Amino acid sequence: MTMTFDDLLPLMPLLIVTATSVLAMLMIGVRRSYIVTASITITGLLAATLVAISMMDSTNQQITPLLIIDQYSLLFTVLVCASAMLIAILSFSYFFELDDHKEEFFLLLTIATIGAIVMVSSNHFVSTVLGLETLSMSLYGMIAYPMHSKQSAKYPLEASVKYLVLSAAASGFILFGMALIYAQTGTLSFASLTDLPMAADSLGDRYSIIALLMITAGMAFKLSLAPFHMWTPDVYEGSPIPATAYLATIGKAAMFVVLLRFIRVSDALSFDSMVMALTLVAAASMLVGNLLALLQDNLKRILAYSSIAHMGYLLLALVASHYATGTLAVEAVTFYLIAYVITSLGAFGVASVISSSEKEFDSIKDYRGLFWRNPWLASIFIAMLLSLAGIPLTVGFIGKFYIFLAGVESDLWMLLAVLVLGSGIGLYYYLRIVYRMLMTEKHKIPYRVGGVESVSAYGVLAILLFLLLLFGVYPAPIMSLVAAASAFI
Amino acid sequence: MILVVLISILFFGGVLAWLSEGLDSKFPRVIALTAVVIDLLVMLTLLGADAGDSGWIVQLNAQWMPRFGISFHLAADGLSVLMMLLTAFLGAVAIGSAWDEITEKTGFFYFNLLWTLAGVIGVFTALDLFLFFFFWEVMLIPMYFIIAIWGHENKNYAAMKFFIFTQVTGMLMLISILALAYFHYVQFGWFSFDYVDLLKVNTSSAIEMWIMLGFFVAFSTKLPSFPFHSWLPDAHSQAPTAGSVILAGVLLKTGAYGLIRFAIPLFPEASMTFAPFAMTLAVISILYCAKVAFAQTDIKRLIAYTSVSHMGFVLLGIYAWNEQALQGAVMTMLAHGLSAAALFMLAGGLQHRIHTRDMDHMGGFWAKVPRLSFVALFFSVAALGMPGLGNFVGEFLALLGAFKANIGLTVAAAFGLIFASVYSLWVIQKVFHGAYRNSDFDDSHLADLSRREMFYFGAMMIGLIWMGMYPQSFLDLSAGTITQLLNETGQVLFAVGQ
């Protein structure tokens, strides 16, 4: 198959980000300048975002068997590029004081974004693996980035190696599952799975179930769904905050889009054992995530466990999509992912603003009295936490509303009961952080007093707060956008 | 439109109050009071208006989230107007009680107070169930802040418990709302969360029961009724006075309002099947919480338990579901709103003066603070149901109506009136009579009621006497609503009976 120029046009966002990475790399080679590298990265990602937005209405094209560029993949391309841009701005102030080469972080971030764009556009196993590995490889570097920093008390190298080893094992699972499917169908496209033998007790059927379960398990690892969640809190805690934010938002969202497309296109849920497996994983994630978060005193660990629970909520909607007739459940997944990315980015953003690569403030003790000392920052953080808890006026509530509606539509009463229980437990640890901020300060905590470099980081938080309230109070426009995009899945 | 104005005055007044703190820490309270008084005056203009054919005095319906047929639908009828008047009146009183008590972070305090009131008015006027749930939750967060920031020694625990109880049961209600909207979708082919549309949904009786229970649990937690009442004593004893006033006077009434407006009319069959259980829970609340109140030494906890006990009469009246019982329930809501708020203000005032809530340390205050003691006696007597005051009218009507529905339970509930006399008079005896002793506290700040305090206690007394002497002026307002609700459910029940 040959590619024509027409095929390149829909790939514009991907090409822009790729060009950005090359440009950034050359720039570092010519002359090291932190601010120039950062500007190139941010501008490139912004351009990719805008181009993707402009293409959204008109593009629906399969580019080679590997990539599908439709409204859905473009919606997530926008989400990925915009989030990457915001994380880049946060990183700029976070790494400002690092006494090591700082420019390459942006390079890694851009390359990871290439991987994420490929993932959200993929409907073929080859592009899935390529995207996934591009993303993961860059993340290993991002996580370990401040390893030479002298004062940093955390263990970035440990986190990185842990993620590397376990993530490679998970990739192994995914690859083996793909191999089993290839052995039966002879192709690697998601759509080919519908040809899998379905007779109840043929040998082929057993192979397919094993293959599907292995792929799902590998993806569940990357999404940190219970019982594949063990790595999450350690990696979150050890990583520098921008890398954690990247892993938690873009890393998860891109993987979930792949899982969604894979499950929907392959119709994998027509196997009862797959439904059973996903139901159990969803219930376990909601409970494990929320229960274990109760025991934590570290903000990043709390957010890690809470992300496990949130992935469980998303999985509920994914299971619901099998029973539902319309696109409601897919919309629920889509909207919730958007809500989750905005909210998590905001929560990590607050931590990032008061921290730097030399000193992170990630114990919840550090947030004591923040509301009285820096009311705006604390208000943003409270809004983000309430959104994670699903309280009205925030986008998180609308997301919860979608998930509940999808569950009700598909009669998933048991999972809904677990969701209510889990959210109830969740309130406790979110409110615990809120309460810390409302307490009066005992002694001054030496937050970083940001200079000019953190002005832009505050701007990022303001944007996120605006989106959180806008989508929470007047979600009609984004709802219709999500509904239109979900029709493509 | 007027309803949007009412809510936005409070919303923006709150923001303005918060911002004005930067100029002077005394500005927020003035702004807050102005906003609430303006609201109250605007509400009074609704009083003379005629309901017309639709049954709604004012109505506003705008699209909000068309994807799910969710609209911004606000409307008020006589019942809503009564509840809104109570809200604004007690809001003003609460600001009065916080006037000198809240000295730290005043801007944020009045911001939260006004936002709670805005949420409550939203609850009393929302006719779209999504919007209703939205306001239902919106009023919780500021209340959480009020307890968590300005509360007393154990505020974190109390605020957390309050929030988790109401939020988790709220989620059950959300599931019920969604299930109802989904059945509307199945039946008519489009989503709607509108009250008027959802009234038309037919569901099988087993499902109807489950959905109804989701609403019931949420509302009876807020009411509160046994067995979901345990958050209330903690929240009340830890909240600052103004918080207790809003909580007891207004927030509890949203639960009762929800039962009258939504739980029963939406599910008449299931509700009537469930009525004996609900009435039993009401009687347990009345008797058990009266007994528990008697065992308290913390004066605020005691009043909190008596609140649960009195709200039992409301629950009893609502599930008797006839005109007298409903009128009684509404009247009890209003009268209890005033009397409980006043009692919490007295308890808060005492705590502010002597820094303890422990009744074992109190005694013989009548000689020292005669005005305060007289006011306390007045409101205790009102709460125990003295004829001539509002509470008597309400509880009497509720029992009268309930007698038609279930004689045995009504007889048991009537004992609550006797228990109420026992604990009320016991408190008066213990705190205000006997020998004065100040060995356990510093009485240097034990002053009698100031002119400002006399003013708002006086206003509440006039309210209670008015309700007791000429209840017709209130009954007339709610009568239209109640007749209409009874007619609608009566038709459904009649059709089932056929």
Tab-separated table of C-alpha atoms in Angstrom, chain A residues 328 331 371-372 382 386 391-393 397-398 401-402 404-405 408-409 413 420 423-424 427-428 431 434-435 438 440 473-476 479 483, chain B residues 18 64-68 70 105 108 115 130 133-134 137-138 141 144-145 148-149 155-156 160 163-164 167-168 171 174-175 178-179 182 193:
chain	number	residue	atom	x	y	z
A	328	LEU	CA	-24.572	6.097	26.004
A	331	GLU	CA	-20.166	8.493	25.899
A	371	PHE	CA	-6.362	27.791	52.529
A	372	TRP	CA	-5.487	30.706	54.783
A	382	ILE	CA	-10.410	21.865	46.860
A	386	LEU	CA	-14.394	17.671	45.120
A	391	ILE	CA	-19.636	16.675	43.877
A	392	PRO	CA	-21.857	18.990	41.784
A	393	LEU	CA	-20.653	22.217	40.178
A	397	PHE	CA	-20.072	15.145	39.008
A	398	ILE	CA	-21.239	15.112	35.406
A	401	PHE	CA	-23.713	11.072	36.414
A	402	TYR	CA	-22.794	9.491	33.081
A	404	PHE	CA	-24.408	5.970	36.951
A	405	LEU	CA	-26.714	6.399	33.973
A	408	VAL	CA	-28.659	1.923	35.319
A	409	GLU	CA	-29.305	1.522	31.609
A	413	TRP	CA	-27.002	-3.103	40.045
A	420	VAL	CA	-21.758	3.897	45.795
A	423	SER	CA	-17.402	6.643	46.418
A	424	GLY	CA	-18.593	6.864	50.003
A	427	LEU	CA	-15.181	10.991	50.331
A	428	TYR	CA	-13.283	10.350	53.524
A	431	LEU	CA	-12.193	15.464	52.741
A	434	VAL	CA	-9.585	19.411	52.351
A	435	TYR	CA	-9.755	19.569	56.132
A	438	LEU	CA	-8.762	24.470	56.329
A	440	THR	CA	-4.845	26.802	61.007
A	473	VAL	CA	-22.179	23.843	35.185
A	474	TYR	CA	-22.837	24.130	31.471
A	475	PRO	CA	-21.825	20.799	29.934
A	476	ALA	CA	-24.262	20.884	27.001
A	479	MET	CA	-21.885	16.635	25.802
A	483	ALA	CA	-22.011	12.185	21.694
B	18	TRP	CA	-16.149	37.152	50.676
B	64	TRP	CA	-29.839	23.029	30.211
B	65	MET	CA	-28.519	19.689	28.952
B	66	PRO	CA	-30.684	18.748	25.975
B	67	ARG	CA	-28.820	15.457	25.444
B	68	PHE	CA	-30.636	14.050	28.482
B	70	ILE	CA	-32.446	18.075	31.534
B	105	LYS	CA	-12.458	34.759	58.491
B	108	PHE	CA	-15.698	33.138	53.938
B	115	TRP	CA	-24.523	29.695	49.467
B	130	PHE	CA	-31.451	16.592	38.058
B	133	PHE	CA	-30.233	16.813	43.047
B	134	PHE	CA	-27.747	19.464	41.965
B	137	GLU	CA	-25.648	18.534	46.932
B	138	VAL	CA	-24.670	22.173	46.481
B	141	ILE	CA	-20.458	21.716	50.745
B	144	TYR	CA	-19.412	21.246	55.570
B	145	PHE	CA	-17.102	24.263	55.576
B	148	ALA	CA	-15.294	22.176	59.699
B	149	ILE	CA	-13.873	25.684	60.066
B	155	LYS	CA	-15.427	19.509	64.307
B	156	ASN	CA	-13.536	17.343	61.834
B	160	MET	CA	-17.052	14.435	57.929
B	163	PHE	CA	-21.031	14.986	54.710
B	164	ILE	CA	-20.622	11.244	54.240
B	167	GLN	CA	-23.641	12.311	50.301
B	168	VAL	CA	-23.838	8.514	50.249
B	171	MET	CA	-26.017	8.883	45.637
B	174	LEU	CA	-29.281	9.801	42.238
B	175	ILE	CA	-29.489	6.175	41.139
B	178	LEU	CA	-31.618	7.974	36.891
B	179	ALA	CA	-33.617	4.764	36.994
B	182	TYR	CA	-34.435	5.676	32.187
B	193	PHE	CA	-35.813	14.574	34.239
